[in-house]
Short mmCIF file of C-alpha atoms in Angstrom, two decimals:
data_model
loop_
_atom_site.label_atom_id
_atom_site.label_comp_id
_atom_site.label_asym_id
_atom_site.label_seq_id
_atom_site.Cartn_x
_atom_site.Cartn_y
_atom_site.Cartn_z
CA MET A 280 87.09 187.53 -139.40
CA HIS A 281 85.28 190.38 -137.68
CA ARG A 282 85.97 193.65 -139.41
CA SER A 283 84.54 196.75 -137.73
CA HIS A 284 86.88 199.41 -139.01
CA GLY A 285 86.12 201.50 -142.06
CA THR A 286 88.41 204.46 -141.64
CA ARG A 287 91.77 205.22 -140.19
CA LYS A 288 90.17 206.65 -137.09
CA HIS A 289 87.75 203.81 -136.28
CA ARG A 290 89.31 200.37 -136.18
CA HIS A 291 88.36 198.43 -133.07
CA ARG A 292 87.86 194.69 -132.88
CA GLY A 293 85.55 192.06 -131.41
CA ALA A 294 84.83 192.29 -127.71
CA ALA A 295 86.79 195.52 -127.43
CA THR A 296 84.45 197.05 -129.99
CA ALA A 297 81.35 195.88 -128.14
CA ALA A 298 82.68 197.29 -124.86
CA LEU A 299 83.48 200.60 -126.49
CA VAL A 300 80.07 200.90 -128.14
CA SER A 301 78.36 200.12 -124.83
CA ALA A 302 80.39 202.74 -123.02
CA VAL A 303 79.65 205.39 -125.63
CA ALA A 304 75.97 204.61 -125.59
CA LEU A 305 75.87 205.35 -121.89
CA THR A 306 77.96 208.49 -122.18
CA PHE A 307 75.52 210.79 -123.91
CA VAL A 308 72.75 210.99 -126.39
CA ALA A 309 74.18 210.82 -129.90
CA CYS A 310 75.27 214.09 -131.45
CA ALA A 311 75.84 212.96 -135.04
CA ASP A 312 75.39 215.92 -137.32
CA LEU A 313 75.54 214.38 -140.75
CA PRO A 314 74.63 216.96 -143.37
CA ALA A 315 71.24 216.50 -144.99
CA SER A 316 70.76 216.30 -148.72
CA PRO A 317 71.62 219.64 -150.24
CA GLY A 318 68.68 222.02 -150.35
CA HIS A 319 68.28 225.55 -151.63
CA ASP A 320 70.93 228.14 -150.85
CA GLY A 321 70.36 229.97 -147.62
CA PRO A 322 70.22 233.79 -147.42
CA ASP A 323 73.36 235.86 -147.19
CA PRO A 324 74.67 236.02 -143.61
CA ALA A 325 73.53 239.08 -141.71
CA ALA A 326 76.03 241.61 -140.39
CA GLU A 327 77.37 240.86 -136.95
CA ASP A 328 75.45 242.50 -134.14
CA PRO A 329 78.06 243.48 -131.55
CA ALA A 330 75.33 244.07 -128.95
CA LEU A 331 74.35 240.38 -128.95
CA THR A 332 76.87 238.79 -126.59
CA GLY A 333 76.86 235.96 -124.13
CA ASP A 334 76.24 238.48 -121.35
CA GLU A 335 72.86 239.51 -122.76
CA SER A 336 69.86 237.85 -121.09
CA PRO A 337 67.14 237.26 -123.69
CA LEU A 338 64.57 236.48 -121.00
CA THR A 339 62.54 239.01 -119.05
CA ALA A 340 62.58 238.89 -115.27
CA GLY A 341 60.58 236.01 -113.92
CA GLU A 342 60.79 233.87 -117.06
CA SER A 343 62.40 230.50 -116.63
CA THR A 344 63.85 227.97 -119.04
CA THR A 345 63.57 225.26 -116.40
CA GLU A 346 59.87 225.03 -115.75
CA GLN A 347 59.08 222.19 -113.42
CA ALA A 348 57.77 219.02 -114.96
CA SER A 349 54.66 217.50 -113.47
CA GLY A 350 55.33 214.21 -111.73
CA ASP A 351 58.75 212.75 -111.07
CA GLU A 352 60.15 212.67 -114.61
CA VAL A 353 60.48 215.11 -117.48
CA THR A 354 58.46 214.10 -120.53
CA LEU A 355 59.53 214.53 -124.14
CA GLU A 356 56.84 217.22 -124.55
CA GLN A 357 58.24 219.15 -121.57
CA ALA A 358 61.76 218.73 -122.94
CA LEU A 359 60.55 220.19 -126.25
CA ALA A 360 59.05 223.21 -124.46
CA ILE A 361 62.27 223.88 -122.54
CA THR A 362 64.45 223.45 -125.64
CA SER A 363 62.18 225.64 -127.80
CA ARG A 364 62.49 228.54 -125.37
CA ILE A 365 66.28 228.24 -125.32
CA VAL A 366 66.40 228.00 -129.13
CA ASP A 367 64.24 231.12 -129.40
CA ALA A 368 66.85 232.99 -127.38
CA TYR A 369 69.51 232.08 -129.97
CA GLN A 370 67.56 232.74 -133.18
CA GLY A 371 69.18 236.17 -133.51
CA HIS A 372 72.62 234.59 -133.22
CA ALA A 373 71.73 232.06 -135.89
CA SER A 374 70.30 234.72 -138.23
CA ALA A 375 73.67 236.50 -138.19
CA HIS A 376 74.85 233.47 -140.18
CA GLY A 377 71.83 233.31 -142.43
CA ALA A 378 70.59 230.32 -140.48
CA ARG A 379 67.73 229.40 -138.20
CA PHE A 380 67.28 226.90 -135.39
CA ALA A 381 64.42 224.43 -135.38
CA VAL A 382 63.42 221.72 -132.91
CA ASP A 383 61.41 218.53 -133.14
CA ALA A 384 60.67 215.73 -130.67
CA GLY A 385 60.09 212.04 -131.19
CA VAL A 386 60.82 212.13 -134.91
CA VAL A 387 64.11 210.25 -134.60
CA ASP A 388 65.39 207.90 -131.90
CA SER A 389 68.55 209.77 -130.92
CA THR A 390 68.97 213.33 -129.69
CA ARG A 391 71.30 215.25 -131.99
CA LEU A 392 71.87 218.39 -134.05
CA GLU A 393 71.38 218.18 -137.80
CA ILE A 394 73.20 220.93 -139.69
CA MET A 395 71.31 221.13 -142.96
CA ALA A 396 72.46 222.49 -146.31
CA ASP A 397 69.68 225.10 -146.37
CA ARG A 398 71.09 226.55 -143.12
CA THR A 399 68.43 225.02 -140.91
CA TRP A 400 70.07 223.90 -137.69
CA LEU A 401 67.64 221.25 -136.48
CA ILE A 402 67.76 219.86 -132.96
CA HIS A 403 66.17 216.44 -132.77
CA LEU A 404 65.00 215.40 -129.29
CA GLY A 405 64.80 211.64 -129.16
CA PRO A 406 63.37 209.25 -126.56
CA ASP A 407 66.96 208.25 -125.69
CA MET A 408 67.13 211.25 -123.37
CA LEU A 409 64.25 209.97 -121.23
CA ARG A 410 66.35 207.93 -118.85
CA PRO A 411 65.88 208.21 -115.07
CA ALA A 412 67.18 211.27 -113.22
CA LEU A 413 66.43 213.62 -116.15
CA THR A 414 65.70 217.09 -114.77
CA PRO A 415 64.69 220.37 -116.43
CA ASP A 416 68.22 221.68 -115.84
CA ILE A 417 69.76 218.66 -117.54
CA VAL A 418 67.41 219.20 -120.49
CA ALA A 419 68.63 222.78 -120.65
CA PHE A 420 72.25 221.59 -120.60
CA ILE A 421 71.59 219.11 -123.43
CA ALA A 422 69.83 221.78 -125.50
CA CYS A 423 72.73 224.20 -124.96
CA HIS A 424 75.19 221.45 -125.92
CA GLU A 425 73.41 220.97 -129.23
CA ILE A 426 73.32 224.70 -129.89
CA GLY A 427 77.04 224.69 -129.05
CA HIS A 428 77.70 222.34 -131.95
CA ALA A 429 76.45 225.12 -134.28
CA LEU A 430 77.88 228.19 -132.49
CA GLY A 431 80.70 226.94 -130.26
CA GLY A 432 83.46 227.27 -132.82
CA PHE A 433 87.04 226.05 -132.42
CA PRO A 434 87.96 223.28 -132.01
CA PHE A 435 85.85 221.68 -134.70
CA LYS A 436 85.02 218.08 -135.42
CA ARG A 437 86.93 216.49 -138.28
CA THR A 438 84.72 213.87 -139.92
CA PRO A 439 83.32 213.55 -143.47
CA ALA A 440 80.25 215.44 -142.27
CA GLN A 441 82.37 218.46 -141.44
CA GLN A 442 84.20 218.15 -144.78
CA ALA A 443 80.81 218.49 -146.48
CA GLN A 444 79.99 221.50 -144.29
CA VAL A 445 83.26 223.20 -145.19
CA GLU A 446 82.67 222.62 -148.89
CA GLY A 447 79.14 223.89 -148.57
CA LEU A 448 80.19 227.17 -146.95
CA ALA A 449 81.75 228.19 -150.28
CA THR A 450 78.32 227.97 -151.95
CA GLY A 451 76.24 229.48 -149.18
CA GLN A 452 75.20 226.22 -147.53
CA TYR A 453 75.20 224.99 -143.91
CA GLY A 454 76.31 228.28 -142.31
CA THR A 455 78.64 226.63 -139.78
CA VAL A 456 80.94 223.72 -139.07
CA SER A 457 80.16 221.48 -136.11
CA SER A 458 82.20 222.08 -132.95
CA ALA A 459 83.93 219.24 -131.13
CA GLU A 460 81.91 217.37 -128.55
CA SER A 461 83.63 218.84 -125.51
CA GLN A 462 83.64 222.32 -127.04
CA ALA A 463 79.85 222.02 -127.14
CA ASP A 464 79.88 221.14 -123.42
CA TYR A 465 82.13 224.15 -122.73
CA PHE A 466 79.81 226.44 -124.69
CA ALA A 467 76.80 225.14 -122.74
CA THR A 468 78.07 226.29 -119.33
CA LYS A 469 80.28 229.20 -120.39
CA GLU A 470 77.83 230.89 -122.78
CA CYS A 471 74.40 229.42 -123.10
CA LEU A 472 73.23 228.53 -119.58
CA PRO A 473 74.59 231.73 -117.97
CA ARG A 474 72.79 233.74 -120.61
CA LEU A 475 69.56 231.89 -119.87
CA TRP A 476 69.80 231.56 -116.09
CA SER A 477 71.34 234.89 -115.05
CA ALA A 478 67.89 236.41 -114.46
CA GLU A 479 66.70 233.43 -112.40
CA ARG A 480 68.19 234.88 -109.23
CA GLU A 481 65.84 233.23 -106.74
CA THR A 482 66.33 229.80 -108.22
CA ASN A 483 70.08 230.27 -108.43
CA ALA A 484 70.19 231.33 -104.76
CA THR A 485 68.79 227.96 -103.65
CA PHE A 486 71.99 226.26 -104.81
CA ARG A 487 73.95 228.12 -102.13
CA GLU A 488 72.31 225.80 -99.63
CA THR A 489 73.38 222.58 -101.37
CA VAL A 490 76.67 223.48 -103.10
CA THR A 491 79.55 221.11 -102.43
CA ALA A 492 82.64 222.39 -100.69
CA TYR A 493 84.70 221.77 -103.84
CA ALA A 494 82.36 223.72 -106.12
CA LYS A 495 81.98 226.54 -103.60
CA THR A 496 85.71 226.98 -103.21
CA HIS A 497 86.30 227.21 -106.97
CA CYS A 498 83.23 229.30 -107.75
CA ASP A 499 84.00 231.77 -104.98
CA ALA A 500 87.57 232.10 -106.27
CA ALA A 501 86.35 232.78 -109.81
CA TRP A 502 83.49 235.15 -109.04
CA ASP A 503 83.25 238.04 -106.53
CA GLY A 504 79.53 238.80 -106.68
CA VAL A 505 76.95 236.74 -104.77
CA GLU A 506 74.66 236.42 -107.82
CA GLU A 507 77.52 235.26 -110.02
CA GLN A 508 78.58 232.76 -107.35
CA ASN A 509 75.03 231.39 -107.05
CA LEU A 510 74.89 230.94 -110.82
CA CYS A 511 78.23 229.14 -110.74
CA TYR A 512 76.92 226.82 -108.00
CA ARG A 513 73.96 225.93 -110.19
CA LEU A 514 76.21 225.29 -113.19
CA GLY A 515 78.41 223.03 -111.08
CA ALA A 516 75.34 221.14 -109.92
CA VAL A 517 74.05 220.53 -113.44
CA ALA A 518 77.52 219.31 -114.49
CA GLU A 519 77.44 216.64 -111.78
CA ASP A 520 73.76 215.89 -112.36
CA PHE A 521 74.49 215.35 -116.04
CA GLY A 522 77.25 212.91 -115.10
CA ARG A 523 74.87 210.91 -112.93
CA TRP A 524 72.19 210.95 -115.61
CA ALA A 525 74.64 209.82 -118.30
CA ARG A 526 76.04 207.10 -116.02
CA TRP A 527 72.59 205.58 -115.41
CA GLY A 528 72.64 201.81 -115.85
CA ASP A 529 76.41 201.66 -115.37
CA SER A 530 77.87 200.10 -112.22
CA ARG A 531 80.81 202.47 -112.19
CA PRO A 532 80.71 205.45 -109.82
CA ALA A 533 79.29 208.67 -111.31
CA PRO A 534 81.83 211.45 -111.99
CA GLU A 535 82.25 214.16 -109.36
CA LEU A 536 83.73 217.65 -109.61
CA SER A 537 86.23 216.76 -106.87
CA THR A 538 87.74 213.86 -108.88
CA PRO A 539 88.89 215.51 -112.13
CA ASP A 540 90.34 213.50 -114.99
CA THR A 541 94.13 213.97 -114.83
CA THR A 542 94.77 212.63 -118.32
CA GLU A 543 96.68 214.96 -120.64
CA VAL A 544 96.22 214.51 -124.35
CA THR A 545 98.88 215.59 -126.80
CA VAL A 546 96.38 216.28 -129.57
CA THR A 547 92.92 217.81 -129.12
CA LYS A 548 90.17 215.20 -129.08
CA ASP A 549 87.16 216.11 -131.22
CA GLU A 550 84.99 213.13 -130.23
CA TYR A 551 83.84 212.13 -126.76
CA PRO A 552 86.45 212.03 -123.98
CA SER A 553 85.73 210.25 -120.69
CA LEU A 554 82.51 211.17 -118.92
CA GLN A 555 84.57 212.57 -116.03
CA CYS A 556 86.39 214.78 -118.53
CA ARG A 557 83.06 216.05 -119.84
CA VAL A 558 81.89 216.92 -116.31
CA ASP A 559 85.20 218.69 -115.70
CA THR A 560 84.78 220.66 -118.91
CA ALA A 561 81.28 221.76 -118.00
CA PHE A 562 82.52 223.03 -114.65
CA GLN A 563 85.44 224.88 -116.18
CA GLY A 564 82.94 226.64 -118.45
CA ALA A 565 81.17 227.82 -115.30
CA LEU A 566 84.45 229.34 -114.02
CA CYS A 567 85.36 231.19 -117.22
CA GLY A 568 84.61 234.91 -117.25
CA THR A 569 85.62 235.41 -120.89
CA LYS A 570 82.51 235.52 -123.06
CA PHE A 571 82.01 235.55 -126.82
CA ARG A 572 82.61 239.01 -128.26
CA GLY A 573 79.55 238.90 -130.55
CA THR A 574 77.85 236.53 -132.98
CA THR A 575 81.00 235.51 -134.81
CA ILE A 576 81.66 231.77 -134.56
CA PRO A 577 85.14 231.61 -132.95
CA GLY A 578 87.75 230.26 -135.34
CA LEU A 579 85.46 229.88 -138.36
CA ILE A 580 87.67 231.86 -140.70
CA PRO A 581 88.51 231.48 -144.42
CA PRO A 582 89.95 229.58 -146.06
CA TYR A 583 87.50 227.23 -144.33
CA GLU A 584 89.47 224.09 -145.14
CA GLN A 585 91.89 224.99 -142.38
CA VAL A 586 89.27 224.56 -139.64
CA LEU A 587 89.59 220.80 -140.19
CA THR A 588 93.32 220.91 -139.52
CA PHE A 589 95.42 221.98 -136.54
CA SER A 590 95.76 225.50 -137.85
CA PRO A 591 97.54 228.05 -135.62
CA GLU A 592 95.57 230.81 -137.39
CA VAL A 593 92.23 229.21 -136.48
CA GLU A 594 93.27 228.70 -132.85
CA ALA A 595 94.56 232.29 -132.61
CA ALA A 596 91.33 233.67 -134.08
CA ALA A 597 89.30 231.82 -131.44
CA ALA A 598 91.53 232.54 -128.45
CA PRO A 599 89.95 235.87 -127.38
CA ASP A 600 86.59 234.08 -126.91
CA ALA A 601 87.75 231.58 -124.28
CA CYS A 602 89.83 231.28 -121.15
CA THR A 603 93.15 230.02 -122.44
CA GLU A 604 94.90 229.29 -119.15
CA GLY A 605 94.19 228.85 -115.47
CA PRO A 606 90.71 228.44 -113.97
CA GLY A 607 88.01 228.29 -116.63
CA SER A 608 90.28 226.99 -119.35
CA ARG A 609 89.44 223.81 -121.20
CA PRO A 610 90.82 220.70 -119.48
CA ARG A 611 93.83 218.93 -120.88
CA CYS A 612 91.95 215.63 -120.74
CA TRP A 613 90.61 216.56 -124.20
CA PHE A 614 92.07 219.95 -125.24
CA ALA A 615 95.71 220.39 -126.18
CA PRO A 616 96.72 223.97 -127.01
CA ASN A 617 98.85 224.36 -130.14
CA SER A 618 98.11 220.82 -131.35
CA THR A 619 100.00 219.41 -134.28
CA GLU A 620 99.23 216.29 -136.26
CA PHE A 621 101.12 213.04 -135.62
CA ASP A 622 103.42 211.75 -138.32
CA CYS A 623 101.97 208.45 -139.46
CA SER A 624 104.47 207.84 -142.23
CA GLY A 625 105.60 204.22 -142.33
CA ILE A 626 102.24 202.85 -141.17
CA PRO A 627 99.79 201.91 -143.94
CA GLU A 628 96.47 203.71 -144.10
CA LEU A 629 94.56 200.61 -142.99
CA GLY A 630 97.08 199.71 -140.30
CA THR A 631 99.55 196.89 -139.90
CA CYS A 632 100.58 194.09 -137.56
CA GLY A 633 103.17 194.35 -134.84
CA VAL A 634 104.35 192.84 -131.58
CA VAL A 635 103.81 194.54 -128.21
CA ASP A 636 105.37 193.00 -125.09
CA GLY A 637 105.78 189.76 -126.98
CA GLN A 638 102.12 189.67 -128.03
CA SER A 639 100.75 189.95 -131.56
CA ALA A 640 98.84 193.22 -132.07
CA VAL A 641 97.03 195.40 -134.61
CA VAL A 642 98.85 198.72 -135.07
CA ILE A 643 97.08 201.80 -136.48
CA CYS A 644 97.90 205.47 -136.71
CA ALA A 645 95.77 208.58 -137.22
CA PRO A 646 97.00 212.19 -137.45
CA ASP A 647 94.89 213.25 -134.46
CA THR A 648 95.49 210.29 -132.13
CA GLY A 649 98.89 208.98 -133.09
CA VAL A 650 99.94 205.33 -132.98
CA GLN A 651 97.55 202.94 -131.25
CA THR A 652 98.04 199.24 -130.61
CA PHE A 653 95.38 196.62 -129.94
CA ALA A 654 96.73 193.39 -128.55
CA CYS A 655 95.24 190.22 -129.93
CA VAL A 656 93.50 187.94 -127.44
CA PRO A 657 95.31 184.70 -126.56
CA GLY A 658 95.01 182.12 -129.29
CA THR A 659 94.91 184.70 -132.12
CA THR A 660 97.55 186.46 -134.16
CA CYS A 661 97.48 189.55 -136.29
CA GLN A 662 97.41 189.00 -140.03
CA VAL A 663 96.93 191.39 -142.94
CA ASP A 664 94.38 190.11 -145.43
CA GLU A 665 94.46 190.44 -149.20
CA ASP A 666 92.69 193.79 -149.02
CA GLY A 667 95.27 195.22 -146.67
CA TRP A 668 93.21 195.03 -143.45
CA PRO A 669 95.00 193.87 -140.28
CA ASP A 670 92.94 191.66 -138.00
CA CYS A 671 93.39 189.17 -135.16
CA VAL A 672 92.52 185.67 -136.40
CA ARG A 673 92.76 182.16 -135.05
#
């Protein structure tokens, strides 16, 4: 038997598993943020600086976070230079939590944020990002996404890594809990890129010449000023460019802003949604005029254990830092306001066997996704083995 499931949330089989892994690999560079081995306690968090908001531009006029790469492709060294400048702009924000950002390149294979016990928030840039169509603006989006895992706040991921982060907060470790994947996308275009690109007026203005009709209509409705509209056009462009970059090597059409994902989840998804949903989320961030009120991480409130649940108090604490309805709000393809956990009583922790449309199937349930069924391929039936694992066998 092929057994690929180890937790209640991850139990996919055979060819379905291979297809899912392939799709995820093409969706985005990995953002696993497993906590490192515990180190020394970090310093006490600094007092919040109310002057440091998402509206503040940390760059002087003329500086750019998107310096042009020589040749046709961005190198890892150039990606490191772009990311380092963006990280420098957020060091003050990190220090408010007794933490610091760091960046390396080429040390590990996959691009990701590592939230360390000593409150180092380390962005690893891996060679996996060097696929065709990578541009300086996409690099900036990726860097902001990783920063968003540390600072984006609610909703948070809910894996064993975040459980360790929550436990560490009580003893002065980690300094944050990793935000959900799409929340990191939302942070990138709502907070980080506007903060970095607002001073790049000449560059932003060039996007007025190439903006799509769909993006222009929505940006013009959201923003009155010409400079704000130009910035919105650029953010819309990087959202679509990211979708094309992430779709490289896949025969399916790349996502477009004009074809939003109409799926509506009933429980907020903390892992990757569809690539179209991610592009939609990035564009909605560009349309949201509600910025973070300071350096507080939205929704990261004690008792910290509640950030790993569907806590109304956590959601309410984070609400003033986001657009909660209308244009600029997080898409329903991954975000469900006022989420509550599914009742999985009656279904064993490891799953069970059932029949769907007359076909044998594996049945599982998780509090954040509800009941899921996986039909067995013809010629196999679902059986529960001696250890309690359901699987399709011949």
